[in-house]
mmCIF file of C-alpha atoms in Angstrom:
data_model
loop_
_atom_site.group_PDB
_atom_site.id
_atom_site.type_symbol
_atom_site.label_atom_id
_atom_site.label_comp_id
_atom_site.label_asym_id
_atom_site.label_seq_id
_atom_site.Cartn_x
_atom_site.Cartn_y
_atom_site.Cartn_z
ATOM 1 C CA UNK W 1 6.060 -6.180 -22.623
ATOM 2 C CA UNK W 2 5.629 -3.389 -20.056
ATOM 3 C CA UNK W 3 4.334 0.186 -20.175
ATOM 4 C CA UNK W 4 7.562 2.035 -19.037
ATOM 5 C CA UNK W 5 9.004 3.851 -22.068
ATOM 6 C CA UNK W 6 10.655 7.028 -23.177
ATOM 7 C CA UNK W 7 8.384 9.772 -24.553
ATOM 8 C CA UNK W 8 10.046 12.920 -25.780
ATOM 9 C CA UNK W 9 13.203 11.825 -23.997
ATOM 10 C CA UNK W 10 11.557 11.252 -20.613
ATOM 11 C CA UNK W 11 10.562 7.920 -19.144
ATOM 12 C CA UNK W 12 6.859 7.512 -18.505
ATOM 13 C CA UNK W 13 4.842 4.934 -16.645
ATOM 14 C CA UNK W 14 1.922 4.663 -19.164
ATOM 15 C CA UNK W 15 1.110 8.319 -19.773
ATOM 16 C CA UNK W 16 2.610 9.707 -16.568
ATOM 17 C CA UNK W 17 6.127 11.149 -16.651
ATOM 18 C CA UNK W 18 8.180 9.691 -13.824
ATOM 19 C CA UNK W 19 9.634 13.160 -12.848
ATOM 20 C CA UNK W 20 6.065 14.214 -11.952
ATOM 21 C CA UNK W 21 5.739 11.257 -9.491
ATOM 22 C CA UNK W 22 9.206 12.001 -7.983
ATOM 23 C CA UNK W 23 8.238 15.639 -7.528
ATOM 24 C CA UNK W 24 4.823 14.896 -5.879
ATOM 25 C CA UNK W 25 5.652 11.720 -3.918
ATOM 26 C CA UNK W 26 9.339 11.916 -3.411
ATOM 27 C CA UNK W 27 11.960 9.230 -3.887
ATOM 28 C CA UNK W 28 12.595 6.390 -3.578
ATOM 29 C CA UNK W 29 9.204 5.183 -4.710
ATOM 30 C CA UNK W 30 7.814 2.004 -6.311
ATOM 31 C CA UNK W 31 5.747 2.694 -9.430
ATOM 32 C CA UNK W 32 3.353 0.054 -10.766
ATOM 33 C CA UNK W 33 1.546 0.020 -14.137
ATOM 34 C CA UNK W 34 -2.073 -1.156 -14.053
ATOM 35 C CA UNK W 35 -1.986 -1.757 -17.777
ATOM 36 C CA UNK W 36 1.033 -4.002 -17.487
ATOM 37 C CA UNK W 37 -0.527 -6.002 -14.665
ATOM 38 C CA UNK W 38 -3.673 -6.526 -16.650
ATOM 39 C CA UNK W 39 -1.792 -7.537 -19.738
ATOM 40 C CA UNK W 40 0.368 -10.022 -17.930
ATOM 41 C CA UNK W 41 -2.730 -11.476 -16.163
ATOM 42 C CA UNK W 42 -4.484 -11.834 -19.495
ATOM 43 C CA UNK W 43 -1.555 -13.390 -21.331
ATOM 44 C CA UNK W 44 -1.087 -15.960 -18.538
ATOM 45 C CA UNK W 45 -4.741 -16.842 -18.521
ATOM 46 C CA UNK W 46 -4.861 -17.165 -22.329
ATOM 47 C CA UNK W 47 -1.808 -19.454 -22.164
ATOM 48 C CA UNK W 48 -3.923 -21.908 -20.238
ATOM 49 C CA UNK W 49 -6.839 -21.970 -22.652
ATOM 50 C CA UNK W 50 -6.115 -25.633 -23.248
ATOM 51 C CA UNK W 51 -6.804 -26.400 -19.573
ATOM 52 C CA UNK W 52 -10.568 -26.831 -19.161
ATOM 53 C CA UNK W 53 -10.928 -26.565 -15.381
ATOM 54 C CA UNK W 54 -8.548 -24.246 -13.439
ATOM 55 C CA UNK W 55 -7.983 -21.685 -10.795
ATOM 56 C CA UNK W 56 -5.315 -19.104 -11.119
ATOM 57 C CA UNK W 57 -4.208 -17.914 -7.677
ATOM 58 C CA UNK W 58 -1.786 -15.046 -7.686
ATOM 59 C CA UNK W 59 1.174 -15.615 -5.268
ATOM 60 C CA UNK W 60 0.500 -12.765 -2.859
ATOM 61 C CA UNK W 61 4.108 -12.907 -1.491
ATOM 62 C CA UNK W 62 5.302 -11.513 -4.837
ATOM 63 C CA UNK W 63 3.364 -8.205 -4.333
ATOM 64 C CA UNK W 64 0.797 -7.966 -1.572
ATOM 65 C CA UNK W 65 -0.151 -4.350 -2.182
ATOM 66 C CA UNK W 66 -3.960 -4.047 -1.914
ATOM 67 C CA UNK W 67 -4.332 -2.062 -5.127
ATOM 68 C CA UNK W 68 -2.237 -4.615 -7.026
ATOM 69 C CA UNK W 69 -4.394 -7.416 -5.612
ATOM 70 C CA UNK W 70 -7.553 -5.590 -6.595
ATOM 71 C CA UNK W 71 -6.429 -5.263 -10.214
ATOM 72 C CA UNK W 72 -5.822 -8.982 -10.292
ATOM 73 C CA UNK W 73 -9.180 -9.791 -8.497
ATOM 74 C CA UNK W 74 -10.848 -7.910 -11.355
ATOM 75 C CA UNK W 75 -9.064 -10.170 -13.762
ATOM 76 C CA UNK W 76 -10.643 -13.186 -12.096
ATOM 77 C CA UNK W 77 -7.636 -14.227 -10.097
ATOM 78 C CA UNK W 78 -7.644 -15.857 -6.686
ATOM 79 C CA UNK W 79 -4.752 -15.904 -4.229
ATOM 80 C CA UNK W 80 -2.009 -18.174 -3.089
ATOM 81 C CA UNK W 81 -1.138 -17.158 0.478
ATOM 82 C CA UNK W 82 1.522 -18.285 2.944
ATOM 83 C CA UNK W 83 0.340 -16.443 6.070
ATOM 84 C CA UNK W 84 -2.965 -15.456 7.654
ATOM 85 C CA UNK W 85 -1.876 -11.898 6.988
ATOM 86 C CA UNK W 86 -1.785 -12.607 3.244
ATOM 87 C CA UNK W 87 -5.135 -14.338 3.517
ATOM 88 C CA UNK W 88 -6.697 -11.210 5.060
ATOM 89 C CA UNK W 89 -5.117 -9.001 2.360
ATOM 90 C CA UNK W 90 -6.637 -11.221 -0.435
ATOM 91 C CA UNK W 91 -10.000 -11.041 1.228
ATOM 92 C CA UNK W 92 -9.710 -7.256 1.669
ATOM 93 C CA UNK W 93 -9.035 -6.967 -2.066
ATOM 94 C CA UNK W 94 -12.314 -8.760 -2.829
ATOM 95 C CA UNK W 95 -11.024 -12.189 -3.624
ATOM 96 C CA UNK W 96 -13.532 -14.904 -2.869
ATOM 97 C CA UNK W 97 -12.557 -17.198 0.077
ATOM 98 C CA UNK W 98 -13.043 -20.278 -2.018
ATOM 99 C CA UNK W 99 -10.463 -18.939 -4.474
ATOM 100 C CA UNK W 100 -7.777 -18.741 -1.779
ATOM 101 C CA UNK W 101 -5.150 -21.387 -1.343
ATOM 102 C CA UNK W 102 -3.238 -21.441 1.956
ATOM 103 C CA UNK W 103 0.251 -22.690 1.504
ATOM 104 C CA UNK W 104 3.381 -22.363 3.704
ATOM 105 C CA UNK W 105 5.601 -24.776 5.641
ATOM 106 C CA UNK W 106 5.047 -23.248 9.109
ATOM 107 C CA UNK W 107 1.309 -22.478 9.430
ATOM 108 C CA UNK W 108 0.547 -22.133 13.152
ATOM 109 C CA UNK W 109 -2.374 -23.650 14.897
ATOM 110 C CA UNK W 110 -3.911 -20.133 15.156
ATOM 111 C CA UNK W 111 -3.464 -19.621 11.439
ATOM 112 C CA UNK W 112 -5.097 -22.983 10.674
ATOM 113 C CA UNK W 113 -7.999 -22.086 12.862
ATOM 114 C CA UNK W 114 -8.368 -18.643 11.340
ATOM 115 C CA UNK W 115 -8.168 -20.078 7.827
ATOM 116 C CA UNK W 116 -11.022 -22.389 8.572
ATOM 117 C CA UNK W 117 -13.146 -19.626 10.107
ATOM 118 C CA UNK W 118 -12.544 -17.500 7.028
ATOM 119 C CA UNK W 119 -13.664 -20.336 4.744
ATOM 120 C CA UNK W 120 -10.606 -20.520 2.463
ATOM 121 C CA UNK W 121 -10.802 -22.918 -0.498
ATOM 122 C CA UNK W 122 -7.774 -25.201 0.136
ATOM 123 C CA UNK W 123 -4.995 -25.922 2.562
ATOM 124 C CA UNK W 124 -1.794 -27.088 1.041
ATOM 125 C CA UNK W 125 -0.385 -29.373 3.695
ATOM 126 C CA UNK W 126 3.423 -29.391 3.933
ATOM 127 C CA UNK W 127 3.900 -32.365 6.326
ATOM 128 C CA UNK W 128 2.158 -35.273 7.969
ATOM 129 C CA UNK W 129 2.458 -33.421 11.309
ATOM 130 C CA UNK W 130 0.627 -30.342 9.879
ATOM 131 C CA UNK W 131 -2.068 -32.544 8.402
ATOM 132 C CA UNK W 132 -2.676 -34.233 11.817
ATOM 133 C CA UNK W 133 -2.835 -30.876 13.510
ATOM 134 C CA UNK W 134 -5.211 -29.443 10.933
ATOM 135 C CA UNK W 135 -7.501 -32.414 11.291
ATOM 136 C CA UNK W 136 -7.591 -31.959 15.059
ATOM 137 C CA UNK W 137 -8.353 -28.201 14.704
ATOM 138 C CA UNK W 138 -11.058 -28.719 12.101
ATOM 139 C CA UNK W 139 -12.724 -31.614 13.998
ATOM 140 C CA UNK W 140 -12.801 -29.524 17.185
ATOM 141 C CA UNK W 141 -14.614 -26.754 15.207
ATOM 142 C CA UNK W 142 -17.044 -29.207 13.593
ATOM 143 C CA UNK W 143 -15.599 -28.474 10.199
ATOM 144 C CA UNK W 144 -13.853 -30.284 7.405
ATOM 145 C CA UNK W 145 -10.832 -28.711 5.644
ATOM 146 C CA UNK W 146 -10.290 -29.311 1.900
ATOM 147 C CA UNK W 147 -6.651 -30.200 1.490
ATOM 148 C CA UNK W 148 -3.883 -31.028 -0.943
ATOM 149 C CA UNK W 149 -0.602 -32.668 0.142
ATOM 150 C CA UNK W 150 2.394 -30.817 -1.104
ATOM 151 C CA UNK W 151 4.950 -33.120 -2.689
ATOM 152 C CA UNK W 152 8.670 -32.649 -2.877
ATOM 153 C CA UNK W 153 9.552 -34.335 -6.194
ATOM 154 C CA UNK W 154 13.357 -33.960 -5.850
ATOM 155 C CA UNK W 155 13.675 -32.024 -9.059
ATOM 156 C CA UNK W 156 16.295 -29.326 -9.404
ATOM 157 C CA UNK W 157 14.634 -26.229 -10.741
ATOM 158 C CA UNK W 158 17.985 -24.894 -11.973
ATOM 159 C CA UNK W 159 17.437 -21.562 -10.265
ATOM 160 C CA UNK W 160 19.147 -19.807 -7.295
ATOM 161 C CA UNK W 161 19.636 -22.027 -4.327
ATOM 162 C CA UNK W 162 17.713 -19.624 -2.145
ATOM 163 C CA UNK W 163 14.582 -19.760 -4.293
ATOM 164 C CA UNK W 164 14.767 -23.504 -5.157
ATOM 165 C CA UNK W 165 12.039 -25.436 -3.308
ATOM 166 C CA UNK W 166 11.713 -28.797 -4.990
ATOM 167 C CA UNK W 167 15.022 -30.615 -4.190
ATOM 168 C CA UNK W 168 15.167 -33.417 -1.555
ATOM 169 C CA UNK W 169 16.994 -31.228 0.963
ATOM 170 C CA UNK W 170 14.602 -28.336 0.693
ATOM 171 C CA UNK W 171 12.194 -27.743 3.591
ATOM 172 C CA UNK W 172 9.043 -27.837 1.508
ATOM 173 C CA UNK W 173 6.537 -30.603 1.118
ATOM 174 C CA UNK W 174 6.849 -34.458 1.743
ATOM 175 C CA UNK W 175 9.236 -36.718 -0.100
ATOM 176 C CA UNK W 176 7.539 -38.196 -3.125
ATOM 177 C CA UNK W 177 8.412 -41.683 -2.149
ATOM 178 C CA UNK W 178 6.566 -41.289 1.149
ATOM 179 C CA UNK W 179 3.604 -39.389 -0.324
ATOM 180 C CA UNK W 180 1.324 -42.414 -0.757
ATOM 181 C CA UNK W 181 1.760 -43.568 2.748
ATOM 182 C CA UNK W 182 1.315 -40.109 4.319
ATOM 183 C CA UNK W 183 -1.643 -39.280 2.061
ATOM 184 C CA UNK W 184 -3.325 -42.571 3.143
ATOM 185 C CA UNK W 185 -2.919 -41.810 6.778
ATOM 186 C CA UNK W 186 -4.320 -38.372 6.515
ATOM 187 C CA UNK W 187 -7.143 -39.492 4.305
ATOM 188 C CA UNK W 188 -8.581 -41.497 7.138
ATOM 189 C CA UNK W 189 -8.510 -38.529 9.561
ATOM 190 C CA UNK W 190 -11.822 -36.897 10.330
ATOM 191 C CA UNK W 191 -11.582 -33.119 9.838
ATOM 192 C CA UNK W 192 -9.718 -33.144 6.489
ATOM 193 C CA UNK W 193 -10.847 -33.938 3.006
ATOM 194 C CA UNK W 194 -7.709 -35.017 1.108
ATOM 195 C CA UNK W 195 -8.749 -34.098 -2.352
ATOM 196 C CA UNK W 196 -5.462 -33.615 -4.141
ATOM 197 C CA UNK W 197 -1.714 -32.940 -4.333
ATOM 198 C CA UNK W 198 0.457 -29.921 -4.957
ATOM 199 C CA UNK W 199 3.983 -29.146 -6.132
ATOM 200 C CA UNK W 200 6.215 -26.052 -6.473
ATOM 201 C CA UNK W 201 9.871 -26.531 -7.325
ATOM 202 C CA UNK W 202 11.174 -22.961 -7.294
ATOM 203 C CA UNK W 203 11.035 -19.421 -8.604
ATOM 204 C CA UNK W 204 12.535 -17.575 -11.556
ATOM 205 C CA UNK W 205 12.736 -20.720 -13.782
ATOM 206 C CA UNK W 206 14.441 -20.006 -17.061
ATOM 207 C CA UNK W 207 13.491 -23.510 -18.479
ATOM 208 C CA UNK W 208 10.193 -25.353 -18.345
ATOM 209 C CA UNK W 209 11.907 -28.790 -18.612
ATOM 210 C CA UNK W 210 12.208 -29.152 -14.823
ATOM 211 C CA UNK W 211 8.616 -28.239 -14.377
ATOM 212 C CA UNK W 212 7.635 -30.926 -16.919
ATOM 213 C CA UNK W 213 9.681 -33.569 -15.015
ATOM 214 C CA UNK W 214 7.971 -32.574 -11.754
ATOM 215 C CA UNK W 215 4.507 -32.696 -13.312
ATOM 216 C CA UNK W 216 5.144 -36.049 -14.854
ATOM 217 C CA UNK W 217 6.123 -37.432 -11.433
ATOM 218 C CA UNK W 218 2.997 -35.878 -9.934
ATOM 219 C CA UNK W 219 0.888 -37.477 -12.634
ATOM 220 C CA UNK W 220 2.286 -40.903 -11.701
ATOM 221 C CA UNK W 221 1.495 -40.204 -8.059
ATOM 222 C CA UNK W 222 -2.073 -39.255 -8.911
ATOM 223 C CA UNK W 223 -2.520 -42.594 -10.783
ATOM 224 C CA UNK W 224 -1.022 -44.393 -7.816
ATOM 225 C CA UNK W 225 -3.227 -42.674 -5.246
ATOM 226 C CA UNK W 226 -6.340 -43.419 -7.291
ATOM 227 C CA UNK W 227 -5.233 -47.039 -7.572
ATOM 228 C CA UNK W 228 -5.187 -47.060 -3.747
ATOM 229 C CA UNK W 229 -8.841 -45.848 -3.721
ATOM 230 C CA UNK W 230 -8.332 -42.185 -3.123
ATOM 231 C CA UNK W 231 -10.515 -39.614 -4.993
ATOM 232 C CA UNK W 232 -8.171 -37.023 -6.482
ATOM 233 C CA UNK W 233 -10.009 -34.006 -7.843
ATOM 234 C CA UNK W 234 -7.504 -31.139 -7.525
ATOM 235 C CA UNK W 235 -3.850 -30.764 -8.433
ATOM 236 C CA UNK W 236 -1.893 -27.555 -7.624
ATOM 237 C CA UNK W 237 1.041 -27.074 -10.032
ATOM 238 C CA UNK W 238 2.440 -24.052 -8.223
ATOM 239 C CA UNK W 239 4.265 -21.280 -10.078
ATOM 240 C CA UNK W 240 7.879 -20.458 -10.806
ATOM 241 C CA UNK W 241 7.923 -18.990 -14.402
ATOM 242 C CA UNK W 242 10.716 -16.539 -14.649
ATOM 243 C CA UNK W 243 10.864 -13.063 -16.142
ATOM 244 C CA UNK W 244 13.667 -11.304 -18.123
ATOM 245 C CA UNK W 245 15.654 -9.023 -15.844
ATOM 246 C CA UNK W 246 18.254 -8.246 -18.515
ATOM 247 C CA UNK W 247 17.476 -6.528 -21.790
ATOM 248 C CA UNK W 248 18.880 -9.336 -23.921
ATOM 249 C CA UNK W 249 17.376 -12.159 -21.793
ATOM 250 C CA UNK W 250 14.907 -14.586 -23.424
ATOM 251 C CA UNK W 251 12.730 -16.852 -21.404
ATOM 252 C CA UNK W 252 10.074 -19.332 -22.469
ATOM 253 C CA UNK W 253 6.762 -17.497 -22.942
ATOM 254 C CA UNK W 254 3.681 -18.468 -20.877
ATOM 255 C CA UNK W 255 2.197 -20.020 -24.097
ATOM 256 C CA UNK W 256 4.940 -22.676 -24.180
ATOM 257 C CA UNK W 257 4.263 -23.412 -20.505
ATOM 258 C CA UNK W 258 0.530 -23.603 -21.103
ATOM 259 C CA UNK W 259 0.984 -26.065 -24.042
ATOM 260 C CA UNK W 260 3.257 -28.214 -21.880
ATOM 261 C CA UNK W 261 0.739 -28.347 -19.034
ATOM 262 C CA UNK W 262 -2.143 -29.168 -21.365
ATOM 263 C CA UNK W 263 -0.169 -32.028 -22.893
ATOM 264 C CA UNK W 264 1.095 -33.518 -19.612
ATOM 265 C CA UNK W 265 -2.220 -33.256 -17.684
ATOM 266 C CA UNK W 266 -4.713 -34.007 -20.469
ATOM 267 C CA UNK W 267 -5.796 -37.363 -18.937
ATOM 268 C CA UNK W 268 -5.714 -36.352 -15.233
ATOM 269 C CA UNK W 269 -9.322 -35.319 -15.021
ATOM 270 C CA UNK W 270 -8.781 -32.827 -12.223
ATOM 271 C CA UNK W 271 -9.125 -29.121 -11.512
ATOM 272 C CA UNK W 272 -5.712 -27.541 -11.854
ATOM 273 C CA UNK W 273 -4.465 -24.768 -9.677
ATOM 274 C CA UNK W 274 -1.731 -22.325 -10.718
ATOM 275 C CA UNK W 275 0.187 -19.877 -8.552
ATOM 276 C CA UNK W 276 1.923 -17.297 -10.741
ATOM 277 C CA UNK W 277 3.567 -14.326 -8.994
ATOM 278 C CA UNK W 278 6.748 -12.861 -10.501
ATOM 279 C CA UNK W 279 5.558 -13.523 -14.064
ATOM 280 C CA UNK W 280 2.536 -11.344 -13.431
ATOM 281 C CA UNK W 281 4.047 -8.493 -11.331
ATOM 282 C CA UNK W 282 7.727 -8.413 -12.030
ATOM 283 C CA UNK W 283 7.858 -6.223 -15.094
ATOM 284 C CA UNK W 284 4.801 -4.262 -13.955
ATOM 285 C CA UNK W 285 6.884 -2.141 -11.515
ATOM 286 C CA UNK W 286 10.046 -0.013 -11.270
ATOM 287 C CA UNK W 287 11.823 1.424 -8.314
ATOM 288 C CA UNK W 288 12.308 5.203 -9.052
ATOM 289 C CA UNK W 289 15.309 6.639 -7.227
ATOM 290 C CA UNK W 290 17.374 9.886 -7.269
ATOM 291 C CA UNK W 291 21.124 10.250 -7.442
ATOM 292 C CA UNK W 292 22.468 11.631 -4.151
ATOM 293 C CA UNK W 293 25.991 12.186 -5.589
ATOM 294 C CA UNK W 294 28.673 10.637 -7.739
ATOM 295 C CA UNK W 295 31.736 9.741 -5.763
ATOM 296 C CA UNK W 296 35.203 9.175 -7.376
ATOM 297 C CA UNK W 297 36.316 5.591 -6.990
ATOM 298 C CA UNK W 298 39.521 3.705 -7.395
ATOM 299 C CA UNK W 299 38.516 2.158 -10.705
ATOM 300 C CA UNK W 300 35.011 3.309 -11.435
ATOM 301 C CA UNK W 301 32.858 6.111 -9.907
ATOM 302 C CA UNK W 302 30.225 5.312 -7.339
ATOM 303 C CA UNK W 303 26.716 6.457 -8.300
ATOM 304 C CA UNK W 304 25.106 6.742 -4.882
ATOM 305 C CA UNK W 305 21.340 6.727 -5.074
ATOM 306 C CA UNK W 306 18.668 7.275 -2.389
ATOM 307 C CA UNK W 307 17.238 3.772 -2.757
ATOM 308 C CA UNK W 308 18.979 1.157 -0.658
ATOM 309 C CA UNK W 309 19.080 -2.597 0.179
ATOM 310 C CA UNK W 310 16.283 -2.010 2.682
ATOM 311 C CA UNK W 311 14.057 -0.832 -0.198
ATOM 312 C CA UNK W 312 15.119 -3.464 -2.737
ATOM 313 C CA UNK W 313 16.761 -6.405 -1.066
ATOM 314 C CA UNK W 314 17.172 -8.826 -3.977
ATOM 315 C CA UNK W 315 20.667 -7.709 -5.108
ATOM 316 C CA UNK W 316 22.053 -8.021 -1.577
ATOM 317 C CA UNK W 317 20.186 -11.174 -0.887
ATOM 318 C CA UNK W 318 20.558 -13.153 -4.080
ATOM 319 C CA UNK W 319 23.097 -11.130 -6.115
ATOM 320 C CA UNK W 320 20.079 -10.417 -8.350
ATOM 321 C CA UNK W 321 20.433 -8.213 -11.501
ATOM 322 C CA UNK W 322 18.094 -5.202 -12.039
ATOM 323 C CA UNK W 323 18.565 -3.072 -15.134
ATOM 324 C CA UNK W 324 19.418 0.470 -14.188
ATOM 325 C CA UNK W 325 18.771 3.463 -16.457
ATOM 326 C CA UNK W 326 18.262 7.216 -16.351
ATOM 327 C CA UNK W 327 14.771 8.672 -16.480
ATOM 328 C CA UNK W 328 16.026 11.456 -18.821
ATOM 329 C CA UNK W 329 18.970 9.821 -20.580
ATOM 330 C CA UNK W 330 21.451 11.758 -22.767
ATOM 331 C CA UNK W 331 23.782 10.213 -25.350
ATOM 332 C CA UNK W 332 26.706 9.589 -22.954
ATOM 333 C CA UNK W 333 27.307 6.498 -20.933
ATOM 334 C CA UNK W 334 29.483 5.604 -18.033
ATOM 335 C CA UNK W 335 30.845 2.554 -16.221
ATOM 336 C CA UNK W 336 29.948 2.852 -12.528
ATOM 337 C CA UNK W 337 29.281 1.095 -9.274
ATOM 338 C CA UNK W 338 25.637 1.641 -8.292
ATOM 339 C CA UNK W 339 25.245 1.705 -4.565
ATOM 340 C CA UNK W 340 22.862 2.902 -1.827
ATOM 341 C CA UNK W 341 23.427 4.892 1.344
ATOM 342 C CA UNK W 342 23.239 2.080 3.929
ATOM 343 C CA UNK W 343 26.235 1.268 6.095
ATOM 344 C CA UNK W 344 26.827 -2.177 4.588
ATOM 345 C CA UNK W 345 29.064 -3.155 1.692
ATOM 346 C CA UNK W 346 26.122 -5.433 0.718
ATOM 347 C CA UNK W 347 24.210 -2.233 -0.167
ATOM 348 C CA UNK W 348 25.416 -2.536 -3.725
ATOM 349 C CA UNK W 349 23.163 -2.921 -6.735
ATOM 350 C CA UNK W 350 25.848 -3.352 -9.364
ATOM 351 C CA UNK W 351 29.642 -3.116 -9.823
ATOM 352 C CA UNK W 352 31.292 -2.058 -12.992
ATOM 353 C CA UNK W 353 27.890 -1.553 -14.725
ATOM 354 C CA UNK W 354 27.668 0.219 -17.992
ATOM 355 C CA UNK W 355 24.732 2.653 -17.681
ATOM 356 C CA UNK W 356 23.485 6.107 -18.744
ATOM 357 C CA UNK W 357 25.681 8.911 -17.490
ATOM 358 C CA UNK W 358 24.173 10.410 -14.370
ATOM 359 C CA UNK W 359 24.875 13.292 -12.040
ATOM 360 C CA UNK W 360 23.762 14.424 -8.663
ATOM 361 C CA UNK W 361 19.972 15.102 -8.406
ATOM 362 C CA UNK W 362 19.081 13.162 -11.563
ATOM 363 C CA UNK W 363 16.463 10.403 -11.627
ATOM 364 C CA UNK W 364 16.925 6.725 -12.527
ATOM 365 C CA UNK W 365 15.025 3.490 -12.271
ATOM 366 C CA UNK W 366 15.643 -0.083 -11.298
ATOM 367 C CA UNK W 367 13.540 -2.119 -13.764
ATOM 368 C CA UNK W 368 11.628 -5.274 -13.080
ATOM 369 C CA UNK W 369 10.910 -4.365 -9.431
ATOM 370 C CA UNK W 370 7.211 -5.149 -9.228
ATOM 371 C CA UNK W 371 7.755 -8.548 -7.604
ATOM 372 C CA UNK W 372 9.784 -9.155 -4.386
ATOM 373 C CA UNK W 373 10.433 -5.461 -4.069
ATOM 374 C CA UNK W 374 8.477 -3.399 -1.581
ATOM 375 C CA UNK W 375 7.203 -6.577 0.087
ATOM 376 C CA UNK W 376 10.720 -7.448 1.257
ATOM 377 C CA UNK W 377 11.573 -4.008 2.480
ATOM 378 C CA UNK W 378 12.854 -3.253 5.982
ATOM 379 C CA UNK W 379 13.673 -0.233 8.176
ATOM 380 C CA UNK W 380 17.327 -1.003 8.509
ATOM 381 C CA UNK W 381 19.432 1.987 9.404
ATOM 382 C CA UNK W 382 16.172 3.609 10.580
ATOM 383 C CA UNK W 383 15.300 4.544 7.023
ATOM 384 C CA UNK W 384 11.557 3.901 7.062
ATOM 385 C CA UNK W 385 9.423 2.260 4.411
ATOM 386 C CA UNK W 386 9.238 3.264 0.782
ATOM 387 C CA UNK W 387 6.007 4.627 -0.873
ATOM 388 C CA UNK W 388 4.162 2.789 -3.622
ATOM 389 C CA UNK W 389 2.263 4.304 -6.555
ATOM 390 C CA UNK W 390 -0.178 2.756 -9.112
ATOM 391 C CA UNK W 391 -0.473 4.380 -12.507
ATOM 392 C CA UNK W 392 -3.585 4.126 -14.666
ATOM 393 C CA UNK W 393 -3.279 5.864 -17.993
ATOM 394 C CA UNK W 394 -2.579 9.567 -17.339
ATOM 395 C CA UNK W 395 -3.326 9.440 -13.603
ATOM 396 C CA UNK W 396 -1.680 7.953 -10.614
ATOM 397 C CA UNK W 397 -2.382 7.354 -6.918
ATOM 398 C CA UNK W 398 -0.301 6.664 -3.896
ATOM 399 C CA UNK W 399 -1.359 3.097 -2.885
ATOM 400 C CA UNK W 400 1.068 2.754 0.044
ATOM 401 C CA UNK W 401 2.132 5.690 2.128
ATOM 402 C CA UNK W 402 5.756 6.368 2.885
ATOM 403 C CA UNK W 403 6.328 5.407 6.520
ATOM 404 C CA UNK W 404 9.057 7.565 7.958
ATOM 405 C CA UNK W 405 11.522 6.528 10.651
ATOM 406 C CA UNK W 406 9.756 8.741 13.182
ATOM 407 C CA UNK W 407 6.464 6.807 12.766
ATOM 408 C CA UNK W 408 8.280 3.600 13.295
ATOM 409 C CA UNK W 409 9.975 4.941 16.476
ATOM 410 C CA UNK W 410 6.583 6.115 17.724
ATOM 411 C CA UNK W 411 5.537 2.455 18.022
ATOM 412 C CA UNK W 412 8.415 1.736 20.381
ATOM 413 C CA UNK W 413 8.482 2.102 24.198
ATOM 414 C CA UNK W 414 11.137 2.753 26.916
ATOM 415 C CA UNK W 415 10.001 0.887 30.027
ATOM 416 C CA UNK W 416 9.436 2.924 33.212
ATOM 417 C CA UNK W 417 12.402 1.289 34.889
ATOM 418 C CA UNK W 418 14.730 2.781 32.280
ATOM 419 C CA UNK W 419 13.117 6.192 32.110
#
């Protein structure tokens, strides 16, 4: 459920009509609903009522906007971060250092050092080499880093190849058949406290069966590690739950996921860590755009909007689907190609899509754009960066300014020898 709905024929975000935001902020603009974020955070937390000891760490990469993070911090969430920049964002939003998990396959020595200085709660180590380096850094600082070893369980998540992370040929984690040996080596290294294991097999999962297989493998590993004398107190189960992008799409609810987790992990005796991202933020945002013009096409007309692949990269990057609809729909529909203004054929949101009939100057939205939207934006074609807005009831605030192409150009320099 989200809080974007028609009222008197006009789409609103909660109690704010979207044309008001378009008039005051301009388009394209991301619009987030605080009520939806809070509802999704609550539903996910309640789904895990059967798990007695847990930390829910929002995957910052899904939506790193400070206002969004602040909403989730107030819901008791920590943060899963994959760069020191994300760590600093989580801290700036008020998330406690001990509730921050630092993941990521390519953490630099400087990032490891900074993470230690900032007092983050856990490092998820992605390789033996990273663990050795972290041990060296921590020992040189007179500190000990609490760590979990990320395992690659060789489980196909059944999602898009570019967001699958748990197969043997993916870059993440260590092979599960080598995990015991690597864990044992690192456990004897001063500077690290190897307290657990972690797994994350992919994003936008439409089925919880692959997750259950991965968790069962992880449970067997926990038993094996304890049998070897290791004290396992924490297990990070990652994230990955999908959201419905299509109107008729049905995915397993968080309650089903929570029941599966409680059943599979009931005898583990550990603190469980969860890293939801898309399932919290995805349906909490839309990308509001205006039609530039409608161009005659060979088969279908092209609806050219002012949002582009630099604002919402997922369709160009993954062939991802986003439902597209008018802000003030009439009764008529059309079959059209929905495209942006960028000089790339890849700047296409949909081909042959049945949608509300639209004309030049009218407003439309791309739904389910609250995750992996603004955070993946670029300034390609010197277009600048899109603005972001957070709605709360009948009010809204700009929570990320629009950065125009001129401001980006102001950060560039022509060297004297070219002047």
